Amino acid sequence: MAHYQVDEMEYAADDNEVAGVEDDMYFRERVFGDSDTDEDDDDEYDPLENRITDTTAAEARKGKDIQSIPWESLSITRETYRQTRLEQYKNYENIPQSGEGSEKDCKRTDKGGMYYDFWQNTRSVKSTILHFQLRNLVWSTSKHDVYLVSHYSIVHWSSLSCKRSEVLNVSGHVAPCEKHPGSLLEGFTQTQISTLAVRDKLLIAGGFHGELICKYLDRPGVSFCSRTTYDDNAITNAVDIYDHPSGAVHFMASNNDCGVRDFDMERFQLSKYFSFPWPVNHTSLSPDAKLIVIVGDNPEGMLVDSQTGKTITPLCGHLDYSFASAWNPDGRMFATGNQDKTCRVWDVRNLSKSVAVLKGNLGAIRSIRFTSDGRFMATAEPADFVHVYDAKNGFEKEQEIDFFGEISGVSFSPDTESLFIGVWDRTYGSLLQYNRRRNYMYLDSL
């Protein structure tokens, strides 16, 4: 992963927000999605902010924009602005022209799929992004419960009660209230959260300086704090929570110091450490816990043995650096997402080449999720587009979810019923919820 620099974040916040595409896009003295204000200005009174409301499924069916963007009051249509975004959005590449070079391998998909229906756009929760390449900041634990990063807070949103609550605030001093060997009892101050993972009752936040903060949602305070490394370029790029074959809960952390670390949360101890030739941006463990997909600052990924860390086979085909990976629950297929604008799907029975190459519209594939039944796979671009593929039928068909704003993360609920999408934009930042389409939508009709 590119070492964090201020100009890279300015690129993410300014060039690619829903802003500044045309000079005539001013609406009531406020630029559409303006991002030139400081973070603290979000709390100031903003006339436009107070006119933007949540959007329900019923309102969307009547023609209301799902993000409450007042197209009828703007001097540009949605269709024209979409075309402008497609033409002007800057995809970040570490290897120039990788996006163009990958096009020849891409599979054509039918975009007529309808698997998840829009349910609600909630502006009460606004997810934020601190590093433009890391987009794993939204996690759902049930069809009504979702956790996300908002500035220096991790917040919980209940779509059932429509209530927002703060779970963890890292703007000040955070220290563990439990004593475990190896835990940093002094804790951390002003942690910049780079990545997040929540599963069942366990929440793990990773930071820009190798911080790991572990909290059980049903316990007060923080249970465990650790700094994975004191390397200058120590950012925690991703964390993955899983059930170890022993029955204990583990998590795996991917770091920019080229290391992958496995922690046993029963004992709060580091159980394995593997080092690789390049910074590791994301890892995914197979359902049987025997194999790990490793992707990072190298066009080639690798499949490694989870016990030894030894490479089983390289994964060849991508043209740039990868930042996302995920296993299908069937244990046979997995996917990798790359800055060459593609998601590649692999079959462990034949890894000589990927079985499908799926193309994004605007930019890198920065997040990938499978539903727990293996039926669908969602891929998120940096902004504007989430693709939901029919994984059971060879990725031939997809649903393209189209909106405006940078994407902080995507997450299916464990029961597959909900899909949550975090949208980061100064004016239109929100949380989108889609519900799985069923033949019986009696609650909706009521």
Short mmCIF file of C-alpha atoms in Angstrom, two decimals:
data_model
loop_
_atom_site.label_atom_id
_atom_site.label_comp_id
_atom_site.label_asym_id
_atom_site.label_seq_id
_atom_site.Cartn_x
_atom_site.Cartn_y
_atom_site.Cartn_z
CA MET A 1 0.00 0.00 0.00
CA ALA A 2 1.20 3.47 -0.76
CA HIS A 3 2.74 5.10 2.32
CA TYR A 4 0.20 7.55 3.71
CA GLN A 5 0.79 11.08 2.51
CA VAL A 6 -1.32 14.20 2.91
CA ASP A 7 -1.48 14.89 -0.81
CA GLU A 8 -2.94 11.42 -1.42
CA MET A 9 -5.74 12.14 1.02
CA GLU A 10 -6.37 15.51 -0.61
CA TYR A 11 -6.71 13.60 -3.86
CA ALA A 12 -9.34 11.36 -2.31
CA ALA A 13 -11.26 14.10 -0.57
CA ASP A 14 -11.21 16.82 -3.20
CA ASP A 15 -10.86 15.44 -6.70
CA ASN A 16 -13.33 12.61 -6.35
CA GLU A 17 -16.06 13.90 -4.08
CA VAL A 18 -19.43 14.76 -5.57
CA ALA A 19 -18.11 18.22 -6.21
CA GLY A 20 -16.56 20.74 -8.57
CA VAL A 21 -17.30 18.96 -11.82
CA GLU A 22 -18.89 22.01 -13.40
CA ASP A 23 -18.96 25.63 -12.31
CA ASP A 24 -22.74 25.83 -12.63
CA MET A 25 -23.40 23.07 -10.08
CA TYR A 26 -24.00 25.52 -7.23
CA PHE A 27 -27.24 25.02 -5.39
CA ARG A 28 -28.36 27.74 -2.97
CA GLU A 29 -24.82 29.06 -2.39
CA ARG A 30 -23.36 25.63 -1.68
CA VAL A 31 -21.37 23.56 -4.14
CA PHE A 32 -22.90 20.11 -4.71
CA GLY A 33 -21.01 17.85 -2.31
CA ASP A 34 -18.42 20.52 -1.53
CA SER A 35 -15.37 19.10 0.26
CA ASP A 36 -13.25 22.18 0.77
CA THR A 37 -14.36 22.76 4.36
CA ASP A 38 -12.53 21.37 7.38
CA GLU A 39 -13.76 18.26 9.17
CA ASP A 40 -14.98 20.35 12.12
CA ASP A 41 -17.31 22.31 9.84
CA ASP A 42 -19.62 19.32 9.67
CA ASP A 43 -21.14 20.40 12.96
CA GLU A 44 -21.87 23.94 11.83
CA TYR A 45 -25.30 25.00 10.66
CA ASP A 46 -25.72 24.38 6.97
CA PRO A 47 -29.02 25.36 5.30
CA LEU A 48 -28.67 22.72 2.59
CA GLU A 49 -27.75 20.05 5.13
CA ASN A 50 -31.00 20.67 6.95
CA ARG A 51 -33.06 20.32 3.78
CA ILE A 52 -31.61 16.92 2.91
CA THR A 53 -33.67 14.15 4.47
CA ASP A 54 -33.57 10.39 4.73
CA THR A 55 -35.12 8.47 1.86
CA THR A 56 -37.36 5.43 2.27
CA ALA A 57 -38.22 2.69 -0.21
CA ALA A 58 -41.75 4.06 -0.55
CA GLU A 59 -40.42 7.53 -1.45
CA ALA A 60 -37.95 6.09 -3.94
CA ARG A 61 -40.76 4.20 -5.69
CA LYS A 62 -42.56 7.52 -6.10
CA GLY A 63 -39.54 8.97 -7.86
CA LYS A 64 -37.50 10.59 -5.08
CA ASP A 65 -33.74 10.37 -5.54
CA ILE A 66 -32.38 7.75 -3.12
CA GLN A 67 -29.82 10.29 -1.82
CA SER A 68 -32.29 13.21 -1.81
CA ILE A 69 -30.20 15.02 -4.41
CA PRO A 70 -32.48 17.81 -5.78
CA TRP A 71 -31.79 17.27 -9.48
CA GLU A 72 -34.85 19.34 -10.44
CA SER A 73 -33.20 22.38 -8.79
CA LEU A 74 -29.79 21.86 -10.38
CA SER A 75 -28.69 22.98 -13.82
CA ILE A 76 -27.50 19.48 -14.67
CA THR A 77 -29.38 16.21 -15.00
CA ARG A 78 -28.45 13.04 -13.16
CA GLU A 79 -27.63 11.33 -16.44
CA THR A 80 -25.30 14.14 -17.55
CA TYR A 81 -23.56 14.24 -14.20
CA ARG A 82 -23.12 10.46 -14.23
CA GLN A 83 -21.44 10.68 -17.63
CA THR A 84 -19.19 13.48 -16.37
CA ARG A 85 -18.15 11.40 -13.36
CA LEU A 86 -17.33 8.43 -15.59
CA GLU A 87 -15.16 10.64 -17.77
CA GLN A 88 -13.42 12.67 -15.06
CA TYR A 89 -13.03 10.40 -12.02
CA LYS A 90 -9.35 9.74 -11.32
CA ASN A 91 -8.56 6.11 -10.55
CA TYR A 92 -5.43 5.83 -8.43
CA GLU A 93 -2.84 3.53 -9.98
CA ASN A 94 0.56 2.48 -8.71
CA ILE A 95 1.32 0.99 -12.13
CA PRO A 96 0.32 3.41 -14.93
CA GLN A 97 -2.30 2.32 -17.46
CA SER A 98 -3.14 -0.85 -15.52
CA GLY A 99 -6.86 -0.14 -15.88
CA GLU A 100 -6.65 0.02 -19.66
CA GLY A 101 -4.41 -3.01 -19.88
CA SER A 102 -6.85 -5.24 -17.99
CA GLU A 103 -9.80 -4.62 -20.31
CA LYS A 104 -8.94 -7.35 -22.81
CA ASP A 105 -9.46 -10.09 -20.20
CA CYS A 106 -12.78 -8.83 -18.86
CA LYS A 107 -15.95 -10.86 -18.95
CA ARG A 108 -19.16 -9.28 -20.24
CA THR A 109 -21.97 -9.50 -17.73
CA ASP A 110 -25.71 -8.98 -18.01
CA LYS A 111 -26.55 -5.98 -15.81
CA GLY A 112 -30.21 -6.88 -15.51
CA GLY A 113 -29.97 -8.64 -12.17
CA MET A 114 -32.24 -7.51 -9.31
CA TYR A 115 -31.22 -9.25 -6.11
CA TYR A 116 -31.39 -6.48 -3.49
CA ASP A 117 -33.99 -3.71 -3.35
CA PHE A 118 -33.33 -0.22 -2.01
CA TRP A 119 -34.74 0.08 1.49
CA GLN A 120 -33.42 3.23 3.12
CA ASN A 121 -30.81 5.97 2.93
CA THR A 122 -29.90 7.16 6.43
CA ARG A 123 -28.07 10.44 6.88
CA SER A 124 -27.92 10.14 10.67
CA VAL A 125 -24.78 8.04 10.26
CA LYS A 126 -22.00 9.29 8.06
CA SER A 127 -19.03 7.04 7.55
CA THR A 128 -15.63 8.60 6.88
CA ILE A 129 -12.42 7.40 5.25
CA LEU A 130 -8.93 8.21 6.53
CA HIS A 131 -6.89 6.39 3.89
CA PHE A 132 -8.17 6.46 0.33
CA GLN A 133 -6.98 2.91 -0.48
CA LEU A 134 -8.51 1.20 2.57
CA ARG A 135 -12.28 0.72 2.43
CA ASN A 136 -13.19 -1.93 5.03
CA LEU A 137 -14.98 0.39 7.45
CA VAL A 138 -18.58 -0.96 7.44
CA TRP A 139 -19.63 -4.24 9.12
CA SER A 140 -23.07 -5.73 9.68
CA THR A 141 -23.78 -8.21 12.48
CA SER A 142 -27.49 -8.69 11.72
CA LYS A 143 -30.02 -7.45 9.19
CA HIS A 144 -30.72 -4.49 11.51
CA ASP A 145 -27.30 -3.83 13.04
CA VAL A 146 -24.30 -2.21 11.40
CA TYR A 147 -21.03 -0.70 12.68
CA LEU A 148 -18.99 1.95 10.92
CA VAL A 149 -16.23 4.50 11.37
CA SER A 150 -17.23 8.16 11.67
CA HIS A 151 -14.21 10.43 12.20
CA TYR A 152 -12.70 9.33 15.56
CA SER A 153 -15.70 7.22 16.53
CA ILE A 154 -16.97 3.74 15.83
CA VAL A 155 -20.74 3.92 15.83
CA HIS A 156 -23.57 1.41 15.84
CA TRP A 157 -26.73 1.97 13.81
CA SER A 158 -29.94 0.04 14.34
CA SER A 159 -32.24 0.20 11.34
CA LEU A 160 -34.94 -1.36 13.53
CA SER A 161 -35.02 1.36 16.20
CA CYS A 162 -33.44 4.03 13.94
CA LYS A 163 -30.98 4.87 16.70
CA ARG A 164 -27.29 5.74 16.48
CA SER A 165 -24.93 5.05 19.38
CA GLU A 166 -21.21 5.49 19.89
CA VAL A 167 -19.39 2.24 20.64
CA LEU A 168 -15.81 3.49 20.87
CA ASN A 169 -14.26 6.95 20.76
CA VAL A 170 -10.55 7.04 19.95
CA SER A 171 -10.09 10.81 19.77
CA GLY A 172 -8.55 10.86 23.25
CA HIS A 173 -6.78 8.23 25.31
CA VAL A 174 -7.85 4.60 24.95
CA ALA A 175 -6.39 1.96 27.29
CA PRO A 176 -7.37 -1.63 28.07
CA CYS A 177 -9.33 -2.24 31.27
CA GLU A 178 -8.30 -5.92 31.34
CA LYS A 179 -4.80 -7.24 31.98
CA HIS A 180 -3.35 -9.69 29.48
CA PRO A 181 0.29 -10.59 28.74
CA GLY A 182 1.62 -8.48 25.90
CA SER A 183 -1.19 -5.94 26.08
CA LEU A 184 -0.11 -2.29 26.00
CA LEU A 185 -1.60 -1.13 29.28
CA GLU A 186 -0.76 2.50 28.46
CA GLY A 187 -2.98 2.22 25.38
CA PHE A 188 -3.11 4.79 22.59
CA THR A 189 -3.93 8.45 22.09
CA GLN A 190 -5.78 9.88 19.08
CA THR A 191 -5.82 6.70 17.02
CA GLN A 192 -6.44 7.16 13.33
CA ILE A 193 -8.56 4.16 12.33
CA SER A 194 -7.44 2.61 9.06
CA THR A 195 -9.53 -0.57 9.13
CA LEU A 196 -12.29 -2.26 11.09
CA ALA A 197 -13.79 -5.71 11.58
CA VAL A 198 -16.83 -6.69 13.65
CA ARG A 199 -18.17 -10.20 14.09
CA ASP A 200 -20.68 -11.38 16.66
CA LYS A 201 -19.59 -9.53 19.82
CA LEU A 202 -15.96 -8.84 18.87
CA LEU A 203 -14.82 -5.52 17.39
CA ILE A 204 -11.25 -4.93 16.20
CA ALA A 205 -9.94 -1.58 14.96
CA GLY A 206 -6.59 -1.15 13.24
CA GLY A 207 -4.63 2.10 13.15
CA PHE A 208 -2.11 4.08 11.11
CA HIS A 209 0.78 3.21 13.43
CA GLY A 210 0.19 -0.52 13.73
CA GLU A 211 -2.36 -0.18 16.53
CA LEU A 212 -4.84 -2.95 17.26
CA ILE A 213 -7.73 -2.22 19.61
CA CYS A 214 -9.95 -5.16 20.61
CA LYS A 215 -13.31 -4.63 22.27
CA TYR A 216 -16.10 -7.05 23.15
CA LEU A 217 -19.41 -5.34 22.56
CA ASP A 218 -20.98 -6.99 25.61
CA ARG A 219 -18.17 -5.87 27.96
CA PRO A 220 -17.40 -2.36 29.20
CA GLY A 221 -14.22 -0.70 28.01
CA VAL A 222 -11.48 -2.14 25.80
CA SER A 223 -10.12 -5.66 26.39
CA PHE A 224 -6.79 -5.61 24.58
CA CYS A 225 -4.41 -3.14 22.92
CA SER A 226 -1.37 -4.05 20.88
CA ARG A 227 1.06 -2.37 18.54
CA THR A 228 1.99 -4.88 15.86
CA THR A 229 5.17 -3.08 14.89
CA TYR A 230 7.10 0.13 15.45
CA ASP A 231 8.14 0.28 11.81
CA ASP A 232 7.83 3.76 10.29
CA ASN A 233 5.40 2.43 7.71
CA ALA A 234 3.33 0.32 10.07
CA ILE A 235 -0.27 0.99 9.05
CA THR A 236 -2.73 -1.83 9.72
CA ASN A 237 -4.29 -2.41 6.31
CA ALA A 238 -6.91 -5.06 7.16
CA VAL A 239 -8.16 -7.36 9.91
CA ASP A 240 -10.12 -10.60 9.48
CA ILE A 241 -11.96 -12.35 12.36
CA TYR A 242 -12.48 -16.10 12.07
CA ASP A 243 -13.17 -19.30 14.03
CA HIS A 244 -10.03 -21.38 14.52
CA PRO A 245 -10.40 -25.19 14.13
CA SER A 246 -9.67 -25.42 17.87
CA GLY A 247 -12.90 -23.54 18.54
CA ALA A 248 -11.19 -20.34 19.65
CA VAL A 249 -11.85 -17.01 18.00
CA HIS A 250 -8.83 -15.65 16.10
CA PHE A 251 -8.13 -12.65 13.96
CA MET A 252 -5.52 -11.99 11.31
CA ALA A 253 -3.94 -8.57 10.77
CA SER A 254 -2.33 -7.45 7.50
CA ASN A 255 0.32 -4.76 7.81
CA ASN A 256 2.36 -2.46 5.65
CA ASP A 257 5.57 -3.78 7.24
CA CYS A 258 5.09 -6.91 5.09
CA GLY A 259 3.82 -8.93 8.02
CA VAL A 260 0.72 -11.02 8.68
CA ARG A 261 -0.06 -11.71 12.34
CA ASP A 262 -2.55 -14.16 13.81
CA PHE A 263 -3.97 -13.51 17.29
CA ASP A 264 -5.77 -15.96 19.56
CA MET A 265 -8.54 -14.02 21.29
CA GLU A 266 -9.10 -16.69 23.94
CA ARG A 267 -5.70 -15.86 25.40
CA PHE A 268 -5.18 -12.48 23.73
CA GLN A 269 -1.87 -13.73 22.36
CA LEU A 270 0.01 -13.57 19.07
CA SER A 271 -0.04 -17.15 17.76
CA LYS A 272 1.61 -16.83 14.32
CA TYR A 273 3.69 -14.35 12.38
CA PHE A 274 4.52 -14.56 8.67
CA SER A 275 6.64 -12.14 6.65
CA PHE A 276 6.34 -11.55 2.91
CA PRO A 277 8.43 -9.72 0.27
CA TRP A 278 6.02 -6.76 -0.02
CA PRO A 279 3.45 -4.84 2.08
CA VAL A 280 0.33 -6.95 2.67
CA ASN A 281 -2.88 -5.05 1.99
CA HIS A 282 -5.44 -7.80 2.63
CA THR A 283 -5.70 -11.45 3.63
CA SER A 284 -8.58 -13.94 3.57
CA LEU A 285 -8.64 -17.31 5.29
CA SER A 286 -10.40 -20.24 3.61
CA PRO A 287 -13.52 -21.67 5.34
CA ASP A 288 -11.55 -24.76 6.44
CA ALA A 289 -8.78 -22.47 7.79
CA LYS A 290 -6.09 -24.24 5.77
CA LEU A 291 -5.32 -21.64 3.10
CA ILE A 292 -4.72 -17.88 3.12
CA VAL A 293 -5.07 -15.55 0.16
CA ILE A 294 -2.39 -12.84 0.40
CA VAL A 295 -2.57 -9.66 -1.73
CA GLY A 296 -0.59 -6.45 -1.50
CA ASP A 297 1.90 -4.16 -3.21
CA ASN A 298 2.62 -6.61 -6.00
CA PRO A 299 0.57 -7.48 -9.09
CA GLU A 300 0.88 -11.15 -8.17
CA GLY A 301 -0.95 -12.39 -5.13
CA MET A 302 -0.30 -15.72 -3.50
CA LEU A 303 -2.06 -18.65 -1.88
CA VAL A 304 -0.19 -19.79 1.23
CA ASP A 305 -0.41 -22.56 3.81
CA SER A 306 -2.01 -21.17 6.98
CA GLN A 307 0.18 -23.30 9.26
CA THR A 308 3.58 -22.56 7.76
CA GLY A 309 3.11 -19.39 5.70
CA LYS A 310 4.77 -21.14 2.76
CA THR A 311 3.58 -20.20 -0.73
CA ILE A 312 1.52 -22.89 -2.44
CA THR A 313 1.07 -21.01 -5.70
CA PRO A 314 1.30 -17.45 -7.02
CA LEU A 315 -1.87 -15.79 -8.36
CA CYS A 316 -1.01 -14.29 -11.74
CA GLY A 317 -3.16 -12.00 -13.84
CA HIS A 318 -3.67 -8.65 -12.11
CA LEU A 319 -1.69 -5.68 -13.41
CA ASP A 320 -1.53 -3.47 -10.31
CA TYR A 321 -1.64 -3.67 -6.51
CA SER A 322 -4.54 -5.46 -4.81
CA PHE A 323 -6.49 -4.32 -1.75
CA ALA A 324 -9.35 -6.80 -1.41
CA SER A 325 -9.98 -10.53 -1.22
CA ALA A 326 -12.75 -12.86 -0.06
CA TRP A 327 -13.57 -16.58 -0.01
CA ASN A 328 -16.82 -18.05 -1.17
CA PRO A 329 -18.24 -20.10 1.74
CA ASP A 330 -18.12 -23.17 -0.54
CA GLY A 331 -14.34 -23.20 0.02
CA ARG A 332 -13.61 -23.71 -3.67
CA MET A 333 -13.67 -20.18 -5.03
CA PHE A 334 -12.22 -16.88 -3.90
CA ALA A 335 -11.90 -13.41 -5.37
CA THR A 336 -9.29 -10.64 -5.43
CA GLY A 337 -9.80 -6.93 -6.10
CA ASN A 338 -7.19 -4.74 -7.76
CA GLN A 339 -6.36 -1.17 -8.79
CA ASP A 340 -6.46 -2.34 -12.41
CA LYS A 341 -10.26 -1.94 -12.03
CA THR A 342 -10.92 -5.69 -11.93
CA CYS A 343 -12.09 -8.38 -9.59
CA ARG A 344 -10.67 -11.79 -10.48
CA VAL A 345 -12.44 -14.96 -9.39
CA TRP A 346 -10.29 -18.06 -8.77
CA ASP A 347 -10.99 -21.78 -8.38
CA VAL A 348 -8.59 -23.62 -6.04
CA ARG A 349 -8.86 -26.71 -8.25
CA ASN A 350 -7.13 -24.88 -11.11
CA LEU A 351 -5.17 -21.74 -10.25
CA SER A 352 -3.29 -21.44 -13.53
CA LYS A 353 -5.66 -18.60 -14.43
CA SER A 354 -8.72 -16.89 -12.99
CA VAL A 355 -12.13 -18.24 -14.00
CA ALA A 356 -13.67 -14.76 -14.38
CA VAL A 357 -12.39 -11.19 -14.69
CA LEU A 358 -15.06 -8.66 -13.71
CA LYS A 359 -14.61 -5.00 -14.66
CA GLY A 360 -15.43 -1.90 -12.61
CA ASN A 361 -16.69 1.34 -14.12
CA LEU A 362 -14.71 4.07 -12.35
CA GLY A 363 -11.80 2.56 -10.54
CA ALA A 364 -10.16 -0.05 -8.31
CA ILE A 365 -12.10 -2.86 -6.66
CA ARG A 366 -11.41 -1.98 -3.02
CA SER A 367 -13.83 -4.25 -1.16
CA ILE A 368 -15.30 -7.72 -1.81
CA ARG A 369 -17.95 -9.61 0.17
CA PHE A 370 -19.77 -12.93 -0.34
CA THR A 371 -23.14 -13.70 1.20
CA SER A 372 -23.00 -16.46 3.82
CA ASP A 373 -24.92 -18.82 1.52
CA GLY A 374 -22.43 -18.22 -1.32
CA ARG A 375 -25.18 -17.06 -3.65
CA PHE A 376 -24.01 -13.49 -4.23
CA MET A 377 -20.75 -11.55 -4.34
CA ALA A 378 -20.57 -7.78 -3.91
CA THR A 379 -17.63 -5.71 -5.16
CA ALA A 380 -17.21 -2.03 -4.33
CA GLU A 381 -15.36 0.52 -6.41
CA PRO A 382 -13.81 3.58 -4.72
CA ALA A 383 -16.98 5.53 -5.47
CA ASP A 384 -20.45 5.45 -7.01
CA PHE A 385 -20.79 1.76 -7.89
CA VAL A 386 -21.37 -1.50 -6.02
CA HIS A 387 -21.77 -4.63 -8.15
CA VAL A 388 -23.73 -7.62 -6.87
CA TYR A 389 -23.00 -10.76 -8.90
CA ASP A 390 -24.89 -14.04 -9.09
CA ALA A 391 -22.02 -16.23 -7.90
CA LYS A 392 -24.06 -19.45 -8.09
CA ASN A 393 -24.55 -19.04 -11.83
CA GLY A 394 -21.06 -18.29 -13.01
CA PHE A 395 -21.05 -14.50 -12.50
CA GLU A 396 -22.95 -14.14 -15.77
CA LYS A 397 -25.43 -11.64 -14.32
CA GLU A 398 -25.07 -8.67 -11.97
CA GLN A 399 -27.03 -5.95 -10.25
CA GLU A 400 -25.33 -2.58 -10.53
CA ILE A 401 -26.09 -0.25 -7.61
CA ASP A 402 -25.53 3.32 -8.75
CA PHE A 403 -25.24 6.41 -6.50
CA PHE A 404 -22.79 9.28 -5.88
CA GLY A 405 -20.01 9.43 -3.30
CA GLU A 406 -16.89 7.66 -2.06
CA ILE A 407 -17.51 4.19 -0.62
CA SER A 408 -16.18 3.49 2.88
CA GLY A 409 -17.23 -0.16 2.88
CA VAL A 410 -19.91 -2.73 2.06
CA SER A 411 -21.31 -5.53 4.19
CA PHE A 412 -23.93 -8.23 3.85
CA SER A 413 -25.75 -9.19 7.03
CA PRO A 414 -24.91 -12.74 8.22
CA ASP A 415 -28.40 -13.96 7.24
CA THR A 416 -27.94 -12.43 3.72
CA GLU A 417 -31.09 -10.30 4.13
CA SER A 418 -29.43 -6.87 4.13
CA LEU A 419 -26.66 -5.10 2.23
CA PHE A 420 -25.19 -1.95 3.79
CA ILE A 421 -23.08 0.60 1.90
CA GLY A 422 -21.20 3.44 3.57
CA VAL A 423 -21.13 6.66 1.51
CA TRP A 424 -18.59 9.38 2.29
CA ASP A 425 -19.43 12.82 0.97
CA ARG A 426 -19.34 16.17 2.74
CA THR A 427 -22.97 16.92 1.90
CA TYR A 428 -24.54 13.59 0.94
CA GLY A 429 -22.64 11.23 3.25
CA SER A 430 -24.93 8.48 4.53
CA LEU A 431 -25.58 4.78 5.03
CA LEU A 432 -27.45 2.97 2.25
CA GLN A 433 -29.45 -0.16 3.07
CA TYR A 434 -30.69 -2.67 0.50
CA ASN A 435 -32.83 -5.69 1.41
CA ARG A 436 -32.76 -9.03 -0.35
CA ARG A 437 -35.56 -9.35 -2.85
CA ARG A 438 -38.11 -11.96 -1.89
CA ASN A 439 -41.39 -13.11 -3.39
CA TYR A 440 -43.17 -12.21 -0.18
CA MET A 441 -42.67 -8.56 0.74
CA TYR A 442 -45.76 -8.27 2.94
CA LEU A 443 -44.09 -5.88 5.40
CA ASP A 444 -43.24 -3.51 2.58
CA SER A 445 -46.80 -3.62 1.22
CA LEU A 446 -48.18 -2.84 4.69
#
